[in-house]
GROMACS .gro file of N, CA and C in nm:
model
  237
    1MET      N    1  -0.754 -13.487 -19.029
    1MET     CA    2  -0.773 -13.544 -19.159
    1MET      C    3  -0.890 -13.641 -19.154
    2SER      N    4  -0.973 -13.632 -19.250
    2SER     CA    5  -1.086 -13.723 -19.259
    2SER      C    6  -1.068 -13.815 -19.379
    3ALA      N    7  -1.144 -13.923 -19.377
    3ALA     CA    8  -1.135 -14.019 -19.487
    3ALA      C    9  -1.191 -13.954 -19.613
    4PRO      N   10  -1.130 -13.980 -19.728
    4PRO     CA   11  -1.174 -13.914 -19.850
    4PRO      C   12  -1.309 -13.963 -19.900
    5ASP      N   13  -1.342 -14.089 -19.877
    5ASP     CA   14  -1.468 -14.144 -19.926
    5ASP      C   15  -1.558 -14.179 -19.808
    6THR      N   16  -1.637 -14.085 -19.761
    6THR     CA   17  -1.728 -14.111 -19.650
    6THR      C   18  -1.871 -14.115 -19.702
    7ASN      N   19  -1.936 -14.226 -19.674
    7ASN     CA   20  -2.075 -14.243 -19.711
    7ASN      C   21  -2.155 -14.248 -19.581
    8ILE      N   22  -2.212 -14.137 -19.542
    8ILE     CA   23  -2.279 -14.125 -19.412
    8ILE      C   24  -2.397 -14.221 -19.402
    9ASP      N   25  -2.471 -14.239 -19.510
    9ASP     CA   26  -2.585 -14.331 -19.506
    9ASP      C   27  -2.541 -14.474 -19.479
   10LYS      N   28  -2.432 -14.515 -19.541
   10LYS     CA   29  -2.380 -14.651 -19.522
   10LYS      C   30  -2.329 -14.667 -19.378
   11GLN      N   31  -2.257 -14.568 -19.326
   11GLN     CA   32  -2.204 -14.576 -19.190
   11GLN      C   33  -2.317 -14.576 -19.087
   12GLU      N   34  -2.419 -14.497 -19.111
   12GLU     CA   35  -2.532 -14.494 -19.019
   12GLU      C   36  -2.600 -14.631 -19.014
   13LYS      N   37  -2.615 -14.693 -19.129
   13LYS     CA   38  -2.677 -14.825 -19.137
   13LYS      C   39  -2.592 -14.929 -19.066
   14GLN      N   40  -2.461 -14.922 -19.080
   14GLN     CA   41  -2.372 -15.019 -19.017
   14GLN      C   42  -2.365 -15.000 -18.865
   15HIS      N   43  -2.379 -14.880 -18.817
   15HIS     CA   44  -2.367 -14.852 -18.673
   15HIS      C   45  -2.501 -14.850 -18.601
   16LYS      N   46  -2.609 -14.878 -18.671
   16LYS     CA   47  -2.742 -14.869 -18.610
   16LYS      C   48  -2.757 -14.956 -18.484
   17PRO      N   49  -2.714 -15.084 -18.482
   17PRO     CA   50  -2.728 -15.165 -18.360
   17PRO      C   51  -2.653 -15.105 -18.240
   18ALA      N   52  -2.533 -15.055 -18.266
   18ALA     CA   53  -2.455 -14.996 -18.157
   18ALA      C   54  -2.522 -14.870 -18.103
   19LEU      N   55  -2.572 -14.788 -18.194
   19LEU     CA   56  -2.639 -14.665 -18.151
   19LEU      C   57  -2.767 -14.695 -18.075
   20LEU      N   58  -2.841 -14.798 -18.117
   20LEU     CA   59  -2.962 -14.837 -18.043
   20LEU      C   60  -2.926 -14.890 -17.903
   21GLY      N   61  -2.816 -14.962 -17.894
   21GLY     CA   62  -2.772 -15.013 -17.764
   21GLY      C   63  -2.733 -14.900 -17.670
   22ILE      N   64  -2.664 -14.802 -17.720
   22ILE     CA   65  -2.624 -14.687 -17.639
   22ILE      C   66  -2.748 -14.610 -17.593
   23ARG      N   67  -2.842 -14.589 -17.685
   23ARG     CA   68  -2.965 -14.518 -17.650
   23ARG      C   69  -3.044 -14.596 -17.544
   24GLY      N   70  -3.051 -14.728 -17.558
   24GLY     CA   71  -3.121 -14.811 -17.460
   24GLY      C   72  -3.055 -14.804 -17.323
   25ALA      N   73  -2.921 -14.806 -17.320
   25ALA     CA   74  -2.849 -14.797 -17.193
   25ALA      C   75  -2.873 -14.663 -17.126
   26MET      N   76  -2.879 -14.557 -17.204
   26MET     CA   77  -2.906 -14.424 -17.147
   26MET      C   78  -3.046 -14.417 -17.088
   27ILE      N   79  -3.143 -14.471 -17.159
   27ILE     CA   80  -3.281 -14.471 -17.108
   27ILE      C   81  -3.290 -14.555 -16.981
   28PHE      N   82  -3.224 -14.671 -16.980
   28PHE     CA   83  -3.224 -14.758 -16.862
   28PHE      C   84  -3.160 -14.686 -16.742
   29GLY      N   85  -3.050 -14.615 -16.765
   29GLY     CA   86  -2.983 -14.542 -16.657
   29GLY      C   87  -3.071 -14.433 -16.599
   30VAL      N   88  -3.138 -14.359 -16.683
   30VAL     CA   89  -3.227 -14.252 -16.636
   30VAL      C   90  -3.343 -14.312 -16.555
   31LEU      N   91  -3.399 -14.422 -16.603
   31LEU     CA   92  -3.509 -14.486 -16.529
   31LEU      C   93  -3.463 -14.536 -16.393
   32MET      N   94  -3.342 -14.592 -16.384
   32MET     CA   95  -3.291 -14.642 -16.257
   32MET      C   96  -3.269 -14.527 -16.157
   33VAL      N   97  -3.218 -14.415 -16.206
   33VAL     CA   98  -3.197 -14.299 -16.118
   33VAL      C   99  -3.331 -14.246 -16.067
   34LEU      N  100  -3.430 -14.238 -16.156
   34LEU     CA  101  -3.562 -14.191 -16.114
   34LEU      C  102  -3.626 -14.288 -16.015
   35LEU      N  103  -3.610 -14.417 -16.037
   35LEU     CA  104  -3.665 -14.517 -15.945
   35LEU      C  105  -3.597 -14.507 -15.809
   36LEU      N  106  -3.465 -14.491 -15.808
   36LEU     CA  107  -3.391 -14.476 -15.683
   36LEU      C  108  -3.437 -14.351 -15.608
   37LEU      N  109  -3.452 -14.242 -15.679
   37LEU     CA  110  -3.498 -14.118 -15.617
   37LEU      C  111  -3.637 -14.135 -15.557
   38PHE      N  112  -3.726 -14.201 -15.629
   38PHE     CA  113  -3.861 -14.225 -15.579
   38PHE      C  114  -3.859 -14.306 -15.450
   39PHE      N  115  -3.781 -14.414 -15.446
   39PHE     CA  116  -3.775 -14.498 -15.326
   39PHE      C  117  -3.712 -14.425 -15.208
   40VAL      N  118  -3.611 -14.345 -15.233
   40VAL     CA  119  -3.545 -14.271 -15.123
   40VAL      C  120  -3.641 -14.170 -15.062
   41VAL      N  121  -3.712 -14.097 -15.145
   41VAL     CA  122  -3.807 -13.998 -15.094
   41VAL      C  123  -3.922 -14.068 -15.022
   42ASP      N  124  -3.971 -14.176 -15.077
   42ASP     CA  125  -4.083 -14.248 -15.018
   42ASP      C  126  -4.045 -14.309 -14.883
   43ASN      N  127  -3.928 -14.369 -14.873
   43ASN     CA  128  -3.885 -14.430 -14.746
   43ASN      C  129  -3.850 -14.324 -14.643
   44GLY      N  130  -3.804 -14.210 -14.683
   44GLY     CA  131  -3.772 -14.102 -14.589
   44GLY      C  132  -3.896 -14.052 -14.518
   45ARG      N  133  -4.005 -14.039 -14.588
   45ARG     CA  134  -4.130 -13.995 -14.526
   45ARG      C  135  -4.184 -14.100 -14.432
   46GLU      N  136  -4.169 -14.226 -14.464
   46GLU     CA  137  -4.220 -14.335 -14.380
   46GLU      C  138  -4.143 -14.342 -14.249
   47ASP      N  139  -4.010 -14.324 -14.252
   47ASP     CA  140  -3.930 -14.330 -14.131
   47ASP      C  141  -3.965 -14.218 -14.035
   48MET      N  142  -3.992 -14.099 -14.087
   48MET     CA  143  -4.026 -13.988 -14.000
   48MET      C  144  -4.158 -14.015 -13.928
   49ALA      N  145  -4.254 -14.072 -13.995
   49ALA     CA  146  -4.382 -14.102 -13.933
   49ALA      C  147  -4.364 -14.209 -13.826
   50THR      N  148  -4.280 -14.306 -13.850
   50THR     CA  149  -4.255 -14.412 -13.752
   50THR      C  150  -4.185 -14.355 -13.630
   51GLU      N  151  -4.090 -14.262 -13.646
   51GLU     CA  152  -4.020 -14.202 -13.534
   51GLU      C  153  -4.116 -14.125 -13.443
   52ASP      N  154  -4.206 -14.048 -13.500
   52ASP     CA  155  -4.301 -13.972 -13.420
   52ASP      C  156  -4.392 -14.064 -13.340
   53THR      N  157  -4.435 -14.171 -13.399
   53THR     CA  158  -4.520 -14.267 -13.330
   53THR      C  159  -4.446 -14.333 -13.215
   54ALA      N  160  -4.320 -14.366 -13.235
   54ALA     CA  161  -4.241 -14.430 -13.130
   54ALA      C  162  -4.224 -14.336 -13.011
   55VAL      N  163  -4.202 -14.208 -13.035
   55VAL     CA  164  -4.186 -14.111 -12.927
   55VAL      C  165  -4.316 -14.100 -12.847
   56GLU      N  166  -4.429 -14.095 -12.916
   56GLU     CA  167  -4.557 -14.086 -12.846
   56GLU      C  168  -4.583 -14.212 -12.764
   57GLN      N  169  -4.548 -14.328 -12.815
   57GLN     CA  170  -4.568 -14.452 -12.741
   57GLN      C  171  -4.479 -14.456 -12.618
   58ASP      N  172  -4.354 -14.410 -12.630
   58ASP     CA  173  -4.263 -14.408 -12.515
   58ASP      C  174  -4.314 -14.314 -12.407
   59ALA      N  175  -4.368 -14.201 -12.443
   59ALA     CA  176  -4.419 -14.105 -12.346
   59ALA      C  177  -4.540 -14.162 -12.273
   60SER      N  178  -4.628 -14.230 -12.344
   60SER     CA  179  -4.744 -14.288 -12.278
   60SER      C  180  -4.703 -14.404 -12.189
   61ALA      N  181  -4.602 -14.481 -12.226
   61ALA     CA  182  -4.555 -14.592 -12.143
   61ALA      C  183  -4.491 -14.538 -12.016
   62ALA      N  184  -4.420 -14.427 -12.023
   62ALA     CA  185  -4.357 -14.368 -11.905
   62ALA      C  186  -4.461 -14.320 -11.806
   63SER      N  187  -4.570 -14.263 -11.853
   63SER     CA  188  -4.671 -14.214 -11.761
   63SER      C  189  -4.745 -14.330 -11.696
   64VAL      N  190  -4.761 -14.440 -11.766
   64VAL     CA  191  -4.827 -14.558 -11.708
   64VAL      C  192  -4.736 -14.620 -11.603
   65ASP      N  193  -4.606 -14.629 -11.629
   65ASP     CA  194  -4.512 -14.686 -11.533
   65ASP      C  195  -4.502 -14.600 -11.407
   66ALA      N  196  -4.511 -14.470 -11.419
   66ALA     CA  197  -4.497 -14.381 -11.305
   66ALA      C  198  -4.616 -14.394 -11.211
   67THR      N  199  -4.733 -14.421 -11.262
   67THR     CA  200  -4.849 -14.432 -11.175
   67THR      C  201  -4.868 -14.573 -11.121
   68ALA      N  202  -4.799 -14.669 -11.174
   68ALA     CA  203  -4.816 -14.807 -11.129
   68ALA      C  204  -4.756 -14.829 -10.990
   69TYR      N  205  -4.644 -14.766 -10.961
   69TYR     CA  206  -4.579 -14.783 -10.830
   69TYR      C  207  -4.554 -14.646 -10.768
   70PRO      N  208  -4.642 -14.597 -10.685
   70PRO     CA  209  -4.622 -14.466 -10.622
   70PRO      C  210  -4.499 -14.468 -10.534
   71VAL      N  211  -4.438 -14.352 -10.516
   71VAL     CA  212  -4.318 -14.338 -10.435
   71VAL      C  213  -4.353 -14.362 -10.288
   72GLY      N  214  -4.269 -14.439 -10.218
   72GLY     CA  215  -4.285 -14.460 -10.076
   72GLY      C  216  -4.363 -14.586 -10.041
   73THR      N  217  -4.419 -14.654 -10.134
   73THR     CA  218  -4.490 -14.778 -10.103
   73THR      C  219  -4.423 -14.893 -10.178
   74THR      N  220  -4.408 -15.002 -10.110
   74THR     CA  221  -4.351 -15.122 -10.171
   74THR      C  222  -4.437 -15.240 -10.133
   75ALA      N  223  -4.421 -15.345 -10.200
   75ALA     CA  224  -4.501 -15.465 -10.175
   75ALA      C  225  -4.454 -15.538 -10.051
   76THR      N  226  -4.335 -15.510  -9.999
   76THR     CA  227  -4.280 -15.582  -9.883
   76THR      C  228  -4.301 -15.507  -9.753
   77ASP      N  229  -4.372 -15.394  -9.752
   77ASP     CA  230  -4.399 -15.322  -9.626
   77ASP      C  231  -4.490 -15.407  -9.537
   78SER      N  232  -4.449 -15.428  -9.414
   78SER     CA  233  -4.531 -15.506  -9.323
   78SER      C  234  -4.572 -15.424  -9.201
   79ASN      N  235  -4.581 -15.294  -9.206
   79ASN     CA  236  -4.617 -15.211  -9.093
   79ASN      C  237  -4.759 -15.220  -9.062
   0.00000   0.00000   0.00000
């Protein structure tokens, strides 16, 4: 059952602030989701580049450490 006297123009005018608020909240929500998606994708690419660099640095450090002290020689040998 609907109300017998409905004036759509009057109701639209009375509900305009509420409808604008709902529309604003929807736009804000979509912008926040897009911003979150942008930051997640951007930070994911940065972490991968940092990981590759760390692996290369560790490999070069291991080769430097291996050549610094050859096997079989120590600083305390007095022969």
